[in-house]
Short mmCIF file of C-alpha atoms in Angstrom, two decimals:
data_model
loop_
_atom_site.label_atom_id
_atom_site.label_comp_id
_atom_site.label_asym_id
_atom_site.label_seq_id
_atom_site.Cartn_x
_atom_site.Cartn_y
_atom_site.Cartn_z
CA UNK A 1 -10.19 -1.77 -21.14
CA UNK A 2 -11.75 -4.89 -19.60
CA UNK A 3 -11.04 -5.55 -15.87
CA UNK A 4 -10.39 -9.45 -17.29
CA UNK A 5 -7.26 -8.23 -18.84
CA UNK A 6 -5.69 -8.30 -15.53
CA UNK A 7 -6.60 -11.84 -14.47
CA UNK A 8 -4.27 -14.44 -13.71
CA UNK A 9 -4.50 -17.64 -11.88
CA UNK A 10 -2.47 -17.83 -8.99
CA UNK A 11 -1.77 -21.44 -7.01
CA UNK A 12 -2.82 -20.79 -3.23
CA UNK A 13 0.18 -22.49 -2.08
CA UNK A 14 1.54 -19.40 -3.29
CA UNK A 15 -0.14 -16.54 -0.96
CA UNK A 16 1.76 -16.08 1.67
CA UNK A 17 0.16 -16.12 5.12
CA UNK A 18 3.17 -15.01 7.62
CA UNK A 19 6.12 -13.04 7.35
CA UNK A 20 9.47 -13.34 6.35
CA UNK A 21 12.35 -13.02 9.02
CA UNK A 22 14.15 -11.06 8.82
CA UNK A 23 12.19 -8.51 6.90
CA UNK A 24 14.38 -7.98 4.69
CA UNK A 25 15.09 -11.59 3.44
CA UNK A 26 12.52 -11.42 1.34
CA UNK A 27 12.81 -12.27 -2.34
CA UNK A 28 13.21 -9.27 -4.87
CA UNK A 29 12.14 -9.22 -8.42
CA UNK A 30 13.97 -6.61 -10.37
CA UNK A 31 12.13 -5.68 -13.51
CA UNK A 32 12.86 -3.59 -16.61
CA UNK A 33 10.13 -0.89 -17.02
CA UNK A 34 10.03 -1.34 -21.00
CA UNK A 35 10.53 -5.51 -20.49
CA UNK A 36 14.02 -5.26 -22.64
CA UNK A 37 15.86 -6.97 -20.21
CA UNK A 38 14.91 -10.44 -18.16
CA UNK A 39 13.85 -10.31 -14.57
CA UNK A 40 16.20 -10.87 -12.28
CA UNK A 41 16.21 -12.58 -8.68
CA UNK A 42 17.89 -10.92 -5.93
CA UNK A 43 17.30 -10.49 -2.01
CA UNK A 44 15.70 -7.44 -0.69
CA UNK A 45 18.11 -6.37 0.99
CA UNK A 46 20.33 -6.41 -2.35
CA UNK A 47 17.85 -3.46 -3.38
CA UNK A 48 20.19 -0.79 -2.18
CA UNK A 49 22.77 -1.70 -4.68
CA UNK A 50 20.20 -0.55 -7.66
CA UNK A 51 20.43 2.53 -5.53
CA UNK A 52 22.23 5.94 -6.90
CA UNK A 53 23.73 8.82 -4.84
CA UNK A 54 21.31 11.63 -5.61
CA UNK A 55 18.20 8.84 -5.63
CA UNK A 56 15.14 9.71 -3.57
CA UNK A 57 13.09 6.87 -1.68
CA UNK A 58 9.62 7.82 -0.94
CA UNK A 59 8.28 6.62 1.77
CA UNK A 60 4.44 6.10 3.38
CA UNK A 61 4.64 6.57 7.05
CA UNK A 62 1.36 5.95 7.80
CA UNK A 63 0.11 3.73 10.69
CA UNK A 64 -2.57 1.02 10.68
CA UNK A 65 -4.82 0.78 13.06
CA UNK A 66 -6.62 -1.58 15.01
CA UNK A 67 -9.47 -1.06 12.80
CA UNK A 68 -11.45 -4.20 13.21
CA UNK A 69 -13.74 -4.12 16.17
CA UNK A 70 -16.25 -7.52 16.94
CA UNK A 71 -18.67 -6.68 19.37
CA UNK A 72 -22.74 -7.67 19.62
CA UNK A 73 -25.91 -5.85 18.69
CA UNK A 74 -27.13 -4.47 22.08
CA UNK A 75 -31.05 -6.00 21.17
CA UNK A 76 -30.49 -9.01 20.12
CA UNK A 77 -26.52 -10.29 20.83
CA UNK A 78 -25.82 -10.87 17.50
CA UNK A 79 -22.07 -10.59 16.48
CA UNK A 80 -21.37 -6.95 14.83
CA UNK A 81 -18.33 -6.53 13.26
CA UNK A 82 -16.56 -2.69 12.29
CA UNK A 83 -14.23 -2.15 10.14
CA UNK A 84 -12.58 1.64 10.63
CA UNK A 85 -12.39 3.63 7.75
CA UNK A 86 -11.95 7.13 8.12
CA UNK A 87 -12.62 9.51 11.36
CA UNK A 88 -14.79 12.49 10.67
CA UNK A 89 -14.09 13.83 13.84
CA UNK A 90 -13.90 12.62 17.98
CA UNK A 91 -16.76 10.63 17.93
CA UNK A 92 -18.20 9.41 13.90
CA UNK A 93 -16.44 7.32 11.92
CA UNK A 94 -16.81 5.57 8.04
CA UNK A 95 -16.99 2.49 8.21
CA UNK A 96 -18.00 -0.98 7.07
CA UNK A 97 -19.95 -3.17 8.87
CA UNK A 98 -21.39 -7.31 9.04
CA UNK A 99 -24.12 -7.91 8.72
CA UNK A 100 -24.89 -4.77 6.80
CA UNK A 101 -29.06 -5.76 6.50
CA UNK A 102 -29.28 -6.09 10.33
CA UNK A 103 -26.89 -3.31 10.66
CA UNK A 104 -28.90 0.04 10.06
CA UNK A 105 -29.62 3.20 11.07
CA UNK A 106 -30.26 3.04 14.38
CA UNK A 107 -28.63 0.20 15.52
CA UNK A 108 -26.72 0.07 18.54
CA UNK A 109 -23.76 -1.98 19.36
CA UNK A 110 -21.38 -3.09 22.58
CA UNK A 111 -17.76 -3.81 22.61
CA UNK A 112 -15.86 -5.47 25.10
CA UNK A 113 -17.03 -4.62 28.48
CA UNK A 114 -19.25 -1.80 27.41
CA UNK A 115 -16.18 0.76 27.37
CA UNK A 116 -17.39 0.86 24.00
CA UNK A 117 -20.60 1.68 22.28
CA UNK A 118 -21.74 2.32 18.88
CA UNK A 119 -25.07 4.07 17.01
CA UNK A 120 -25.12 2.97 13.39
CA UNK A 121 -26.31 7.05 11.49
CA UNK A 122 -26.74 6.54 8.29
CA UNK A 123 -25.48 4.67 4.95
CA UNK A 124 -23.25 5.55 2.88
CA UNK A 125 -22.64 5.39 -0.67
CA UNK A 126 -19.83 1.90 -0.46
CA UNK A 127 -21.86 -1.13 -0.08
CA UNK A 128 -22.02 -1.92 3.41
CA UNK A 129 -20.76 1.45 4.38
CA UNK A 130 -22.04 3.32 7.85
CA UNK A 131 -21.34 6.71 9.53
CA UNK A 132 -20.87 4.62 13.01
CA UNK A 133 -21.06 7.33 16.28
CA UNK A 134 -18.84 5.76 19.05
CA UNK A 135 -19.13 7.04 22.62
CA UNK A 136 -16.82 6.17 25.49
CA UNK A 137 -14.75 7.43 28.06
CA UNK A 138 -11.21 8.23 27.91
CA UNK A 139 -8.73 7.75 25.14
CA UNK A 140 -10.53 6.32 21.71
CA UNK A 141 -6.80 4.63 20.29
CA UNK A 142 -6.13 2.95 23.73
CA UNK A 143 -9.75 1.43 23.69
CA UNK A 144 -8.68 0.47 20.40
CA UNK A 145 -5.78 -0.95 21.12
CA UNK A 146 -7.39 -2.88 23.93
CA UNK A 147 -10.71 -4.24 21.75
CA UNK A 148 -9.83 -3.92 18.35
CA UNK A 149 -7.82 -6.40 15.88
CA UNK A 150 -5.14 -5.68 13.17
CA UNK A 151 -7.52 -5.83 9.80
CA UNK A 152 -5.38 -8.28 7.83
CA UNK A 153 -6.93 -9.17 3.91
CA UNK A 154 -9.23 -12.40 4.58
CA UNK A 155 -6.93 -14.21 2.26
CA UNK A 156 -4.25 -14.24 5.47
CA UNK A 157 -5.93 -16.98 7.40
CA UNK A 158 -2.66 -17.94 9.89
CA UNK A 159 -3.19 -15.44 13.47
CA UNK A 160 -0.60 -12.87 13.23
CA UNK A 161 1.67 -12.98 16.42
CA UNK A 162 3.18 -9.69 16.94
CA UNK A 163 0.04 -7.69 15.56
CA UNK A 164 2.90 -4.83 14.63
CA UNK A 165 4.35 -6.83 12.24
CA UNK A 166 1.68 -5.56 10.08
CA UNK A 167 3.15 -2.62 10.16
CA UNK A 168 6.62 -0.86 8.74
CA UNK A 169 9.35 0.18 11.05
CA UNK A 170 8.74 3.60 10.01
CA UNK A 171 5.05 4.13 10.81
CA UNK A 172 4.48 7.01 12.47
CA UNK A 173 0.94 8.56 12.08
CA UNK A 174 -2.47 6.24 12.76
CA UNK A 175 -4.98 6.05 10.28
CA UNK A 176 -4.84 3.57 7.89
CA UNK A 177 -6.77 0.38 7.45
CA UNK A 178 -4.35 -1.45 5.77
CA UNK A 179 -0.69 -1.21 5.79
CA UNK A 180 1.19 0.11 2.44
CA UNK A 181 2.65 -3.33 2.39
CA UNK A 182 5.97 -3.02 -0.12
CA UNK A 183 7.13 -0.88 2.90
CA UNK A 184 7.39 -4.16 5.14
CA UNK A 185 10.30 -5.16 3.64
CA UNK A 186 12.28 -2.56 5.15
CA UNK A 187 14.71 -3.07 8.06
CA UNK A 188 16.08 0.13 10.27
CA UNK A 189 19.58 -1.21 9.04
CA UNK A 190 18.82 -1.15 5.47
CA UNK A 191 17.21 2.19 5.42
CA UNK A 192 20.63 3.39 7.72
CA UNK A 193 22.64 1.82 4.72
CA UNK A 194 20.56 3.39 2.57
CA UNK A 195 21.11 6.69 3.50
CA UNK A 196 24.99 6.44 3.92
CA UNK A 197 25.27 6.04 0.56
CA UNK A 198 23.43 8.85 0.20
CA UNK A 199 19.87 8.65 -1.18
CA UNK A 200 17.43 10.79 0.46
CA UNK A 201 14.46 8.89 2.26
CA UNK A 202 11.47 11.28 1.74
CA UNK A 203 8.51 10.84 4.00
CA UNK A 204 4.92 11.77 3.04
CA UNK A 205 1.60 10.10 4.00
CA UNK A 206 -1.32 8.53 2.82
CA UNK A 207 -3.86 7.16 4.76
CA UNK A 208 -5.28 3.75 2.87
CA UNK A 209 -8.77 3.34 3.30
CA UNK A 210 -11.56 1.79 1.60
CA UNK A 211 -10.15 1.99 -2.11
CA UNK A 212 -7.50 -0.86 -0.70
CA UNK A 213 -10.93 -3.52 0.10
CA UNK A 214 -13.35 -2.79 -3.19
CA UNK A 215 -13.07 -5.33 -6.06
CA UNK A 216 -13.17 -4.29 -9.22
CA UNK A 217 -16.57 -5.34 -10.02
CA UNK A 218 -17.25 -2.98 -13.21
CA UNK A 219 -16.71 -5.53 -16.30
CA UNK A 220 -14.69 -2.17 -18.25
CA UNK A 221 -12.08 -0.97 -15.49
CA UNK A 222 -13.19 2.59 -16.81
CA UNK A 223 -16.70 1.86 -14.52
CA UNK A 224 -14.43 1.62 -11.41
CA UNK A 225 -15.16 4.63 -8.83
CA UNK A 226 -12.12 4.98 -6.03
CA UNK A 227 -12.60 5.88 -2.79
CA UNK A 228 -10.93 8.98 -1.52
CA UNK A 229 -8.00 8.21 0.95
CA UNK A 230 -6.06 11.13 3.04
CA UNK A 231 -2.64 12.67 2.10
CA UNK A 232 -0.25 15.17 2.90
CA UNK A 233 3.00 16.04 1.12
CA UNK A 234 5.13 18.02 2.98
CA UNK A 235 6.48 21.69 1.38
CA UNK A 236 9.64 20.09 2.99
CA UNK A 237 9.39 16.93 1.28
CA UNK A 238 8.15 18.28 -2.46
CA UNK A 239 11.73 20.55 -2.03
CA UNK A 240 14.01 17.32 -1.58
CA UNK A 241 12.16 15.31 -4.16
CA UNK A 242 12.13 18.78 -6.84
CA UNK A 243 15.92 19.00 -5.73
CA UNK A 244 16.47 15.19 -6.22
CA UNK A 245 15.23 15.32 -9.82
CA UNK A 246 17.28 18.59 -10.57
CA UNK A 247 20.72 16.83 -9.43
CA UNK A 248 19.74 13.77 -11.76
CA UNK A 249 18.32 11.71 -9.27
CA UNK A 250 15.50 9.59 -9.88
CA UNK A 251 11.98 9.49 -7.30
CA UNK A 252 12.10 5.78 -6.29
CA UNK A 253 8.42 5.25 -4.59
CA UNK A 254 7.66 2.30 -2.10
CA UNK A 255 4.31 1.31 -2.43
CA UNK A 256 1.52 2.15 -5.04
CA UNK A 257 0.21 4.55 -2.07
CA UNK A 258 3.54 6.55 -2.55
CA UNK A 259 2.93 6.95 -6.42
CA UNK A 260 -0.89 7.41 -6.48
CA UNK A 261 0.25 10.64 -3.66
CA UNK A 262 2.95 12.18 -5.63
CA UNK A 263 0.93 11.56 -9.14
CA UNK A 264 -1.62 13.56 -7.70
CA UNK A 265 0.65 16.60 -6.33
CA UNK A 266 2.42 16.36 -9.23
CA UNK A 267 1.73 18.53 -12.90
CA UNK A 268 2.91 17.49 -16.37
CA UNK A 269 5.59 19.93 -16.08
CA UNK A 270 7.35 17.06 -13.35
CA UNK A 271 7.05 19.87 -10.70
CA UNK A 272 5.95 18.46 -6.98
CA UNK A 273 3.60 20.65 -5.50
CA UNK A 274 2.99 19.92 -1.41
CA UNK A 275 -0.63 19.52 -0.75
CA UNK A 276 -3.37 18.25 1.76
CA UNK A 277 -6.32 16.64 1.01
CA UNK A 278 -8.29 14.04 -0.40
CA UNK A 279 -7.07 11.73 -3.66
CA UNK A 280 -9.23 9.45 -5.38
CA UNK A 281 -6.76 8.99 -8.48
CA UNK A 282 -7.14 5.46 -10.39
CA UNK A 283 -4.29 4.92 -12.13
CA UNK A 284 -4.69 2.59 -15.87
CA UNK A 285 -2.76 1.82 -18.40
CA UNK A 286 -2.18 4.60 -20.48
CA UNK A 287 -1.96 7.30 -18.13
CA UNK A 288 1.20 9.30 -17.93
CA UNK A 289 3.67 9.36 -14.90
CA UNK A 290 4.76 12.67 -14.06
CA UNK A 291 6.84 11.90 -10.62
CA UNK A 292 7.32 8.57 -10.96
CA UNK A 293 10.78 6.67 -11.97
CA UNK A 294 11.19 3.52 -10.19
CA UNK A 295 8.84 1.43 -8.17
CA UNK A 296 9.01 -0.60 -5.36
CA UNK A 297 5.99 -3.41 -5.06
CA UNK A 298 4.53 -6.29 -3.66
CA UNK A 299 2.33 -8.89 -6.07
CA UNK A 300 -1.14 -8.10 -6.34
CA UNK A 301 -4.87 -9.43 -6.64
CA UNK A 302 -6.06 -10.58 -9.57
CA UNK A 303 -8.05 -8.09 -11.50
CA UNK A 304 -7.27 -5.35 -8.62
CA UNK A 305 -6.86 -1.58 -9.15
CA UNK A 306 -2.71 -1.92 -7.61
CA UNK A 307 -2.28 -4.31 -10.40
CA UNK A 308 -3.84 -2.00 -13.09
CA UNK A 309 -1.64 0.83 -11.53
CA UNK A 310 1.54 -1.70 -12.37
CA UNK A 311 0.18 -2.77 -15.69
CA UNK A 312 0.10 1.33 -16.60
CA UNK A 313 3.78 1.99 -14.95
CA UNK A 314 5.36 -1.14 -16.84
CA UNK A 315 2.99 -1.88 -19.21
CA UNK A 316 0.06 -4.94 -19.38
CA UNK A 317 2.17 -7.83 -21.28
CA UNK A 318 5.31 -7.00 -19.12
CA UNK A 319 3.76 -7.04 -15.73
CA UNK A 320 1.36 -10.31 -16.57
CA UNK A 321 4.88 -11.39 -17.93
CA UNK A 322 6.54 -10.88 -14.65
CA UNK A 323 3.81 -12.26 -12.61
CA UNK A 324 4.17 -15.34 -14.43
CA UNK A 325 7.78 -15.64 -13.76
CA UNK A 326 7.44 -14.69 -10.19
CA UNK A 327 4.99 -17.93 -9.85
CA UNK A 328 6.97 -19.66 -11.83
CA UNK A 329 10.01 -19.55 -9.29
CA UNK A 330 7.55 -19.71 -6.40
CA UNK A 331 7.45 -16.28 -5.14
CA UNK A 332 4.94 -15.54 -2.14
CA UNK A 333 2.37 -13.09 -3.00
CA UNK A 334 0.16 -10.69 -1.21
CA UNK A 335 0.56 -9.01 1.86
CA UNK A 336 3.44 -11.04 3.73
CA UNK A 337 4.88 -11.66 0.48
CA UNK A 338 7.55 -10.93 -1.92
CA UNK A 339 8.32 -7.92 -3.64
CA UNK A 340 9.13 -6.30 -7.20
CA UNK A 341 11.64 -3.67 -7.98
CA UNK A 342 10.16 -1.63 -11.42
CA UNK A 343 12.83 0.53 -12.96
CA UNK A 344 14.42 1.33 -16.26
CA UNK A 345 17.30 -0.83 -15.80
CA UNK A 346 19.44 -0.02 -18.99
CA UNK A 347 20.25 3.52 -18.23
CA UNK A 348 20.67 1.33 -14.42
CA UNK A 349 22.91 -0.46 -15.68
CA UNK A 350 25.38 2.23 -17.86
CA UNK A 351 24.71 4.57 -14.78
CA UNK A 352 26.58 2.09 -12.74
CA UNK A 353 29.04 0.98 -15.31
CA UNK A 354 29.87 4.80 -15.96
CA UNK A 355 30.73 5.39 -12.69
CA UNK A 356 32.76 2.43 -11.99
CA UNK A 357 35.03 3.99 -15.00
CA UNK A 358 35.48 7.22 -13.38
CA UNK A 359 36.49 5.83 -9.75
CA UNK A 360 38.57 3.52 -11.67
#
């Protein structure tokens, strides 16, 4: 499998660089898993009505950090620029730093007002990767939140305003470097609405690290090495979603963080396990889907791993198919931008028919 079979060309007018208002406004783009059916074009907001009593929505409530600290090499005053990772414990950190060749072992750096220094240890295996020591006094996350920036994708070149905005409105534990985006969509009223009409909204976390920022630059996808990112599923949350699928109900998953979590808790038997520790699952096409019914998703990179994990959930020629629709009808991509809904929308659709017979 060639990582060129997931290229596409995508106008720039087309990447979005701020966000939609209301969040939910956004524009929807509900697919058929096995591409029997046309896409259609809805509202996000419209998603709950694709929605069953007895559904679960899975949710990432992970926090992003301020991970992107600019400060200057303490010999010379050159700028030095961190991007968090992953903390190893109070003090070291992974992370990736600019200019990696003047960057190494060693090397010391000042943020700020010198609340804030930093001792380069050693490389690591990602290519500009460095176990970074900080030292400081005081709290590390209110430094942060006092020197360090939101780390938005370098293809969002407009300054964000409200720096949280990169984040969902149920974000709850720091540690991510990126947001789980397809979750931005989401509104406190919508996910109220949503669980009136009585889907379950099932938390469980992964922390997105590195694997979110590394190209593809193997020419077969195969070559491709992930990075390991953080998650915990709940005993509490594998119950609801094992209960969920009992009752009939189908695991809905926002985000591609959400499935690559539950597909690795999760054993052919369809069984969710709960589980801590580190995942470095690549999903392709071909693959099977053990928890996984529905997904909820925002357009992806060219050539990028979260596009390979659509390609295997819907299949190649569907989801190239969709992406050419969605620019087609001038969809925002990215980030800030639209989203798709991925789900097997004939049995949807007689679901829904059937029981507007029996209330009828």
């Amino acid at each position: 499998m060639r990582t060129s079979d997931f290229f596409y060309d995508l106008p720039q007018a087309l990447i979005a660089q701020t966000p939609i208002e209301p969040r939910d406004a956004s524009r929807l783009l509900v697919c058929d898993r096995a591409g029997s059916r046309p896409p259609q074009h809805r509202v996000f907001r419209e998603l709950i009505g694709y929605l069953r009593p007895g559904d679960a929505l899975v949710i990432n409530h992970t926090k992003t950090i301020p991970a992107r600290l600019i400060g200057r090499r303490a010999e010379t005053g050159g700028t030095a620029e961190f991007l968090l990772l992953r903390r190893l414990d109070a003090h070291t950190w992974e992370a990736l730093v600019k200019p990696g060749r003047k960057l190494r072992p060693g090397a010391k750096c000042v943020f700020g007002d010198g609340a804030l220094t930093a001792t380069v240890l050693e490389h690591t295996s990602a290519e500009g990767g460095r176990l970074v020591r900080f030292d400081y006094e005081g709290v590390f996350e209110a430094l942060l939140d006092r020197l360090g920036a939101m780390p938005l994708p370098p293809y969002i070149r407009a300054k964000l305003l409200d720096p949280q905005r990169y984040n969902t409105v149920y974000a709850k534990f720091d540690g991510s470097a990126a947001t789980p985006t397809a979750g931005l969509h989401f509104t406190p009223e919508l996910l109220s609405r949503i669980a009136e009409k009585g889907i379950d909204i099932v938390p469980i976390l992964l922390h997105v690290g590195l694997g979110t920022f590394r190209p593809v630059k193997a020419e077969e996808a195969e070559g491709h090495v992930m990075h390991a990112e953080y998650y915990e599923v709940s005993s509490d949350a594998a119950d609801r979603l094992n209960a969920a699928r009992r009752q009939g109900g189908r695991i809905v998953c926002v985000g591609t963080t959400a499935v690559r979590t539950l597909e690795t808790v999760t054993g052919a038997d369809g069984i969710v396990r709960p589980g801590v520790g580190y995942t470095s699952i690549f999903i392709t096409p071909g693959m099977p889907f053990h928890a996984t019914d529905a997904l909820i998703t925002n357009f992806h990179l060219p050539e990028s791993t979260l596009l390979m994990l659509v390609s295997a959930f819907m299949g190649r020629e569907n989801a190239l198919q969709a992406y050419a629709v969605a620019m087609r009808e001038g969809y925002r991509f990215f980030s800030f931008g639209d989203a798709m809904l991925i789900m097997d929308l004939q049995n949807a659709f007689q679901s829904r028919y059937m029981h507007a017979r029996k209330v009828t």
